[in-house]
Amino acid sequence: SSAVVGTVRVFDARDGVSIQAFFSNLMPGTYRVALHERGNCTSPNLFSAGSPWAPPGFTKPPGELLPPFVTNSEGTEASFVAFVAGARVDGPASLLGRSVVLHWGSTVGEAFPGQPNNRMACGVLERGTTLRL
């Protein structure tokens, strides 16, 4: 239900994936993106996306898999690139079908059905079209 617009791209790279994200229509501040276990963004508070997810072997809480980021000085746009070891686009530790959730603030908070939380935008990772040159 937010006005946030975003694009997230994921590419296999070395022993993990590279994640590129761009967001617009943000208020000034700090945000964090988290990968969530279920590709479901249907509930109003995004509880349906499930818990944060991290690939096997990640030793911190799953909500810390990707770093927090800060909007530009006008607070309207932000982007980042991150590397996630141990994940793949497809196959074991696959990201396909998982959700990407934008959280306001620097932490990934817990969600409960019907209760407010810091989840503000959600999308499901699906296979895109490969451009061949």
mmCIF file with all atom_site columns, C-alpha atoms in Angstrom:
data_model
loop_
_atom_site.group_PDB
_atom_site.id
_atom_site.type_symbol
_atom_site.label_atom_id
_atom_site.label_alt_id
_atom_site.label_comp_id
_atom_site.label_asym_id
_atom_site.label_entity_id
_atom_site.label_seq_id
_atom_site.pdbx_PDB_ins_code
_atom_site.Cartn_x
_atom_site.Cartn_y
_atom_site.Cartn_z
_atom_site.occupancy
_atom_site.B_iso_or_equiv
_atom_site.pdbx_formal_charge
_atom_site.auth_seq_id
_atom_site.auth_comp_id
_atom_site.auth_asym_id
_atom_site.auth_atom_id
_atom_site.pdbx_PDB_model_num
ATOM 1   C CA . SER A 1 1   ? 0.000  0.000   0.000   1.00 0.00 ? 1   SER A CA 1
ATOM 2   C CA . SER A 1 2   ? 3.020  2.317   -0.146  1.00 0.00 ? 2   SER A CA 1
ATOM 3   C CA . ALA A 1 3   ? 3.957  4.570   -3.068  1.00 0.00 ? 3   ALA A CA 1
ATOM 4   C CA . VAL A 1 4   ? 7.416  2.993   -3.277  1.00 0.00 ? 4   VAL A CA 1
ATOM 5   C CA . VAL A 1 5   ? 8.500  1.775   -6.694  1.00 0.00 ? 5   VAL A CA 1
ATOM 6   C CA . GLY A 1 6   ? 11.477 -0.536  -7.003  1.00 0.00 ? 6   GLY A CA 1
ATOM 7   C CA . THR A 1 7   ? 13.452 -2.864  -9.182  1.00 0.00 ? 7   THR A CA 1
ATOM 8   C CA . VAL A 1 8   ? 15.550 -5.742  -7.854  1.00 0.00 ? 8   VAL A CA 1
ATOM 9   C CA . ARG A 1 9   ? 17.799 -7.809  -10.109 1.00 0.00 ? 9   ARG A CA 1
ATOM 10  C CA . VAL A 1 10  ? 19.657 -10.942 -9.048  1.00 0.00 ? 10  VAL A CA 1
ATOM 11  C CA . PHE A 1 11  ? 22.528 -12.552 -10.987 1.00 0.00 ? 11  PHE A CA 1
ATOM 12  C CA . ASP A 1 12  ? 24.603 -15.655 -10.271 1.00 0.00 ? 12  ASP A CA 1
ATOM 13  C CA . ALA A 1 13  ? 28.156 -14.517 -9.566  1.00 0.00 ? 13  ALA A CA 1
ATOM 14  C CA . ARG A 1 14  ? 31.072 -16.662 -8.392  1.00 0.00 ? 14  ARG A CA 1
ATOM 15  C CA . ASP A 1 15  ? 29.890 -18.676 -5.360  1.00 0.00 ? 15  ASP A CA 1
ATOM 16  C CA . GLY A 1 16  ? 26.746 -16.620 -4.746  1.00 0.00 ? 16  GLY A CA 1
ATOM 17  C CA . VAL A 1 17  ? 24.551 -13.921 -6.244  1.00 0.00 ? 17  VAL A CA 1
ATOM 18  C CA . SER A 1 18  ? 24.846 -10.227 -6.926  1.00 0.00 ? 18  SER A CA 1
ATOM 19  C CA . ILE A 1 19  ? 21.757 -8.248  -5.939  1.00 0.00 ? 19  ILE A CA 1
ATOM 20  C CA . GLN A 1 20  ? 21.118 -4.850  -7.512  1.00 0.00 ? 20  GLN A CA 1
ATOM 21  C CA . ALA A 1 21  ? 18.243 -2.750  -6.194  1.00 0.00 ? 21  ALA A CA 1
ATOM 22  C CA . PHE A 1 22  ? 16.809 0.661   -7.016  1.00 0.00 ? 22  PHE A CA 1
ATOM 23  C CA . PHE A 1 23  ? 13.941 2.343   -5.155  1.00 0.00 ? 23  PHE A CA 1
ATOM 24  C CA . SER A 1 24  ? 12.083 5.618   -5.668  1.00 0.00 ? 24  SER A CA 1
ATOM 25  C CA . ASN A 1 25  ? 9.308  7.529   -3.868  1.00 0.00 ? 25  ASN A CA 1
ATOM 26  C CA . LEU A 1 26  ? 10.959 7.023   -0.477  1.00 0.00 ? 26  LEU A CA 1
ATOM 27  C CA . MET A 1 27  ? 10.862 9.413   2.457   1.00 0.00 ? 27  MET A CA 1
ATOM 28  C CA . PRO A 1 28  ? 14.278 10.558  3.763   1.00 0.00 ? 28  PRO A CA 1
ATOM 29  C CA . GLY A 1 29  ? 15.818 7.984   6.054   1.00 0.00 ? 29  GLY A CA 1
ATOM 30  C CA . THR A 1 30  ? 17.373 4.566   6.458   1.00 0.00 ? 30  THR A CA 1
ATOM 31  C CA . TYR A 1 31  ? 15.930 1.375   4.994   1.00 0.00 ? 31  TYR A CA 1
ATOM 32  C CA . ARG A 1 32  ? 16.804 -2.300  4.800   1.00 0.00 ? 32  ARG A CA 1
ATOM 33  C CA . VAL A 1 33  ? 15.890 -4.932  2.228   1.00 0.00 ? 33  VAL A CA 1
ATOM 34  C CA . ALA A 1 34  ? 15.426 -8.523  3.329   1.00 0.00 ? 34  ALA A CA 1
ATOM 35  C CA . LEU A 1 35  ? 14.800 -11.734 1.428   1.00 0.00 ? 35  LEU A CA 1
ATOM 36  C CA . HIS A 1 36  ? 11.835 -13.576 2.923   1.00 0.00 ? 36  HIS A CA 1
ATOM 37  C CA . GLU A 1 37  ? 11.022 -17.272 2.894   1.00 0.00 ? 37  GLU A CA 1
ATOM 38  C CA . ARG A 1 38  ? 7.713  -17.106 1.009   1.00 0.00 ? 38  ARG A CA 1
ATOM 39  C CA . GLY A 1 39  ? 6.894  -15.412 -2.285  1.00 0.00 ? 39  GLY A CA 1
ATOM 40  C CA . ASN A 1 40  ? 3.624  -14.030 -0.975  1.00 0.00 ? 40  ASN A CA 1
ATOM 41  C CA . CYS A 1 41  ? 2.896  -10.302 -0.675  1.00 0.00 ? 41  CYS A CA 1
ATOM 42  C CA . THR A 1 42  ? -0.877 -10.529 -0.280  1.00 0.00 ? 42  THR A CA 1
ATOM 43  C CA . SER A 1 43  ? -1.439 -9.511  3.351   1.00 0.00 ? 43  SER A CA 1
ATOM 44  C CA . PRO A 1 44  ? -1.808 -5.768  4.071   1.00 0.00 ? 44  PRO A CA 1
ATOM 45  C CA . ASN A 1 45  ? 1.084  -5.779  6.585   1.00 0.00 ? 45  ASN A CA 1
ATOM 46  C CA . LEU A 1 46  ? 3.180  -8.209  4.455   1.00 0.00 ? 46  LEU A CA 1
ATOM 47  C CA . PHE A 1 47  ? 3.109  -10.891 7.162   1.00 0.00 ? 47  PHE A CA 1
ATOM 48  C CA . SER A 1 48  ? 2.385  -13.309 4.304   1.00 0.00 ? 48  SER A CA 1
ATOM 49  C CA . ALA A 1 49  ? 6.013  -13.021 3.105   1.00 0.00 ? 49  ALA A CA 1
ATOM 50  C CA . GLY A 1 50  ? 7.087  -15.072 6.113   1.00 0.00 ? 50  GLY A CA 1
ATOM 51  C CA . SER A 1 51  ? 10.295 -14.766 8.082   1.00 0.00 ? 51  SER A CA 1
ATOM 52  C CA . PRO A 1 52  ? 13.546 -13.305 6.747   1.00 0.00 ? 52  PRO A CA 1
ATOM 53  C CA . TRP A 1 53  ? 15.655 -15.882 4.879   1.00 0.00 ? 53  TRP A CA 1
ATOM 54  C CA . ALA A 1 54  ? 19.403 -16.421 4.492   1.00 0.00 ? 54  ALA A CA 1
ATOM 55  C CA . PRO A 1 55  ? 21.328 -19.188 2.714   1.00 0.00 ? 55  PRO A CA 1
ATOM 56  C CA . PRO A 1 56  ? 22.752 -22.093 4.710   1.00 0.00 ? 56  PRO A CA 1
ATOM 57  C CA . GLY A 1 57  ? 25.954 -21.162 6.521   1.00 0.00 ? 57  GLY A CA 1
ATOM 58  C CA . PHE A 1 58  ? 25.053 -17.498 7.099   1.00 0.00 ? 58  PHE A CA 1
ATOM 59  C CA . THR A 1 59  ? 25.998 -16.934 10.743  1.00 0.00 ? 59  THR A CA 1
ATOM 60  C CA . LYS A 1 60  ? 24.126 -13.700 11.551  1.00 0.00 ? 60  LYS A CA 1
ATOM 61  C CA . PRO A 1 61  ? 20.361 -13.212 11.824  1.00 0.00 ? 61  PRO A CA 1
ATOM 62  C CA . PRO A 1 62  ? 18.751 -13.546 8.340   1.00 0.00 ? 62  PRO A CA 1
ATOM 63  C CA . GLY A 1 63  ? 17.551 -9.928  8.515   1.00 0.00 ? 63  GLY A CA 1
ATOM 64  C CA . GLU A 1 64  ? 21.182 -8.811  8.389   1.00 0.00 ? 64  GLU A CA 1
ATOM 65  C CA . LEU A 1 65  ? 21.951 -10.588 5.102   1.00 0.00 ? 65  LEU A CA 1
ATOM 66  C CA . LEU A 1 66  ? 21.757 -7.307  3.146   1.00 0.00 ? 66  LEU A CA 1
ATOM 67  C CA . PRO A 1 67  ? 23.125 -3.998  4.450   1.00 0.00 ? 67  PRO A CA 1
ATOM 68  C CA . PRO A 1 68  ? 20.944 -1.015  5.383   1.00 0.00 ? 68  PRO A CA 1
ATOM 69  C CA . PHE A 1 69  ? 20.971 1.957   3.011   1.00 0.00 ? 69  PHE A CA 1
ATOM 70  C CA . VAL A 1 70  ? 20.108 5.655   3.152   1.00 0.00 ? 70  VAL A CA 1
ATOM 71  C CA . THR A 1 71  ? 18.095 7.650   0.626   1.00 0.00 ? 71  THR A CA 1
ATOM 72  C CA . ASN A 1 72  ? 19.586 10.515  -1.361  1.00 0.00 ? 72  ASN A CA 1
ATOM 73  C CA . SER A 1 73  ? 19.525 14.020  0.158   1.00 0.00 ? 73  SER A CA 1
ATOM 74  C CA . GLU A 1 74  ? 16.014 14.650  -1.180  1.00 0.00 ? 74  GLU A CA 1
ATOM 75  C CA . GLY A 1 75  ? 14.892 11.308  0.231   1.00 0.00 ? 75  GLY A CA 1
ATOM 76  C CA . THR A 1 76  ? 13.352 10.210  -3.043  1.00 0.00 ? 76  THR A CA 1
ATOM 77  C CA . GLU A 1 77  ? 15.738 7.584   -4.428  1.00 0.00 ? 77  GLU A CA 1
ATOM 78  C CA . ALA A 1 78  ? 18.185 4.954   -3.250  1.00 0.00 ? 78  ALA A CA 1
ATOM 79  C CA . SER A 1 79  ? 20.103 2.092   -4.783  1.00 0.00 ? 79  SER A CA 1
ATOM 80  C CA . PHE A 1 80  ? 22.623 -0.511  -3.736  1.00 0.00 ? 80  PHE A CA 1
ATOM 81  C CA . VAL A 1 81  ? 24.541 -3.546  -4.912  1.00 0.00 ? 81  VAL A CA 1
ATOM 82  C CA . ALA A 1 82  ? 25.306 -6.441  -2.582  1.00 0.00 ? 82  ALA A CA 1
ATOM 83  C CA . PHE A 1 83  ? 26.883 -9.891  -2.870  1.00 0.00 ? 83  PHE A CA 1
ATOM 84  C CA . VAL A 1 84  ? 25.318 -12.881 -1.087  1.00 0.00 ? 84  VAL A CA 1
ATOM 85  C CA . ALA A 1 85  ? 27.579 -15.917 -0.765  1.00 0.00 ? 85  ALA A CA 1
ATOM 86  C CA . GLY A 1 86  ? 25.937 -19.344 -0.838  1.00 0.00 ? 86  GLY A CA 1
ATOM 87  C CA . ALA A 1 87  ? 22.755 -18.285 -2.644  1.00 0.00 ? 87  ALA A CA 1
ATOM 88  C CA . ARG A 1 88  ? 21.865 -19.022 -6.250  1.00 0.00 ? 88  ARG A CA 1
ATOM 89  C CA . VAL A 1 89  ? 19.223 -17.748 -8.639  1.00 0.00 ? 89  VAL A CA 1
ATOM 90  C CA . ASP A 1 90  ? 18.035 -21.328 -9.207  1.00 0.00 ? 90  ASP A CA 1
ATOM 91  C CA . GLY A 1 91  ? 18.653 -24.739 -7.617  1.00 0.00 ? 91  GLY A CA 1
ATOM 92  C CA . PRO A 1 92  ? 19.712 -25.337 -4.002  1.00 0.00 ? 92  PRO A CA 1
ATOM 93  C CA . ALA A 1 93  ? 19.522 -22.151 -1.890  1.00 0.00 ? 93  ALA A CA 1
ATOM 94  C CA . SER A 1 94  ? 17.435 -20.636 -4.698  1.00 0.00 ? 94  SER A CA 1
ATOM 95  C CA . LEU A 1 95  ? 16.064 -17.119 -4.551  1.00 0.00 ? 95  LEU A CA 1
ATOM 96  C CA . LEU A 1 96  ? 13.377 -17.748 -7.173  1.00 0.00 ? 96  LEU A CA 1
ATOM 97  C CA . GLY A 1 97  ? 9.943  -17.572 -5.607  1.00 0.00 ? 97  GLY A CA 1
ATOM 98  C CA . ARG A 1 98  ? 11.124 -15.789 -2.477  1.00 0.00 ? 98  ARG A CA 1
ATOM 99  C CA . SER A 1 99  ? 9.920  -12.318 -1.636  1.00 0.00 ? 99  SER A CA 1
ATOM 100 C CA . VAL A 1 100 ? 11.979 -9.156  -1.367  1.00 0.00 ? 100 VAL A CA 1
ATOM 101 C CA . VAL A 1 101 ? 10.656 -6.876  1.374   1.00 0.00 ? 101 VAL A CA 1
ATOM 102 C CA . LEU A 1 102 ? 11.621 -3.255  1.970   1.00 0.00 ? 102 LEU A CA 1
ATOM 103 C CA . HIS A 1 103 ? 11.711 -2.363  5.678   1.00 0.00 ? 103 HIS A CA 1
ATOM 104 C CA . TRP A 1 104 ? 11.896 1.209   6.987   1.00 0.00 ? 104 TRP A CA 1
ATOM 105 C CA . GLY A 1 105 ? 14.669 1.668   9.528   1.00 0.00 ? 105 GLY A CA 1
ATOM 106 C CA . SER A 1 106 ? 17.912 -0.238  9.862   1.00 0.00 ? 106 SER A CA 1
ATOM 107 C CA . THR A 1 107 ? 16.435 -3.436  11.328  1.00 0.00 ? 107 THR A CA 1
ATOM 108 C CA . VAL A 1 108 ? 14.158 -6.154  10.010  1.00 0.00 ? 108 VAL A CA 1
ATOM 109 C CA . GLY A 1 109 ? 11.331 -6.360  12.493  1.00 0.00 ? 109 GLY A CA 1
ATOM 110 C CA . GLU A 1 110 ? 9.086  -9.299  13.215  1.00 0.00 ? 110 GLU A CA 1
ATOM 111 C CA . ALA A 1 111 ? 5.564  -9.332  11.793  1.00 0.00 ? 111 ALA A CA 1
ATOM 112 C CA . PHE A 1 112 ? 2.328  -10.690 13.194  1.00 0.00 ? 112 PHE A CA 1
ATOM 113 C CA . PRO A 1 113 ? -1.032 -11.022 11.428  1.00 0.00 ? 113 PRO A CA 1
ATOM 114 C CA . GLY A 1 114 ? -3.000 -7.787  11.425  1.00 0.00 ? 114 GLY A CA 1
ATOM 115 C CA . GLN A 1 115 ? -0.443 -5.794  13.455  1.00 0.00 ? 115 GLN A CA 1
ATOM 116 C CA . PRO A 1 116 ? 1.633  -2.817  12.284  1.00 0.00 ? 116 PRO A CA 1
ATOM 117 C CA . ASN A 1 117 ? 5.310  -3.462  11.550  1.00 0.00 ? 117 ASN A CA 1
ATOM 118 C CA . ASN A 1 118 ? 8.151  -1.905  9.556   1.00 0.00 ? 118 ASN A CA 1
ATOM 119 C CA . ARG A 1 119 ? 7.489  -3.781  6.283   1.00 0.00 ? 119 ARG A CA 1
ATOM 120 C CA . MET A 1 120 ? 6.495  -1.279  3.614   1.00 0.00 ? 120 MET A CA 1
ATOM 121 C CA . ALA A 1 121 ? 6.874  -2.815  0.136   1.00 0.00 ? 121 ALA A CA 1
ATOM 122 C CA . CYS A 1 122 ? 7.139  -6.338  -1.245  1.00 0.00 ? 122 CYS A CA 1
ATOM 123 C CA . GLY A 1 123 ? 7.770  -8.156  -4.508  1.00 0.00 ? 123 GLY A CA 1
ATOM 124 C CA . VAL A 1 124 ? 8.341  -11.768 -5.551  1.00 0.00 ? 124 VAL A CA 1
ATOM 125 C CA . LEU A 1 125 ? 11.552 -12.814 -7.303  1.00 0.00 ? 125 LEU A CA 1
ATOM 126 C CA . GLU A 1 126 ? 10.648 -14.326 -10.663 1.00 0.00 ? 126 GLU A CA 1
ATOM 127 C CA . ARG A 1 127 ? 12.713 -15.347 -13.653 1.00 0.00 ? 127 ARG A CA 1
ATOM 128 C CA . GLY A 1 128 ? 13.276 -12.427 -16.004 1.00 0.00 ? 128 GLY A CA 1
ATOM 129 C CA . THR A 1 129 ? 14.130 -12.274 -19.660 1.00 0.00 ? 129 THR A CA 1
ATOM 130 C CA . THR A 1 130 ? 17.790 -12.688 -20.571 1.00 0.00 ? 130 THR A CA 1
ATOM 131 C CA . LEU A 1 131 ? 19.119 -10.144 -23.025 1.00 0.00 ? 131 LEU A CA 1
ATOM 132 C CA . ARG A 1 132 ? 21.536 -11.754 -25.478 1.00 0.00 ? 132 ARG A CA 1
ATOM 133 C CA . LEU A 1 133 ? 23.802 -9.497  -27.513 1.00 0.00 ? 133 LEU A CA 1
#
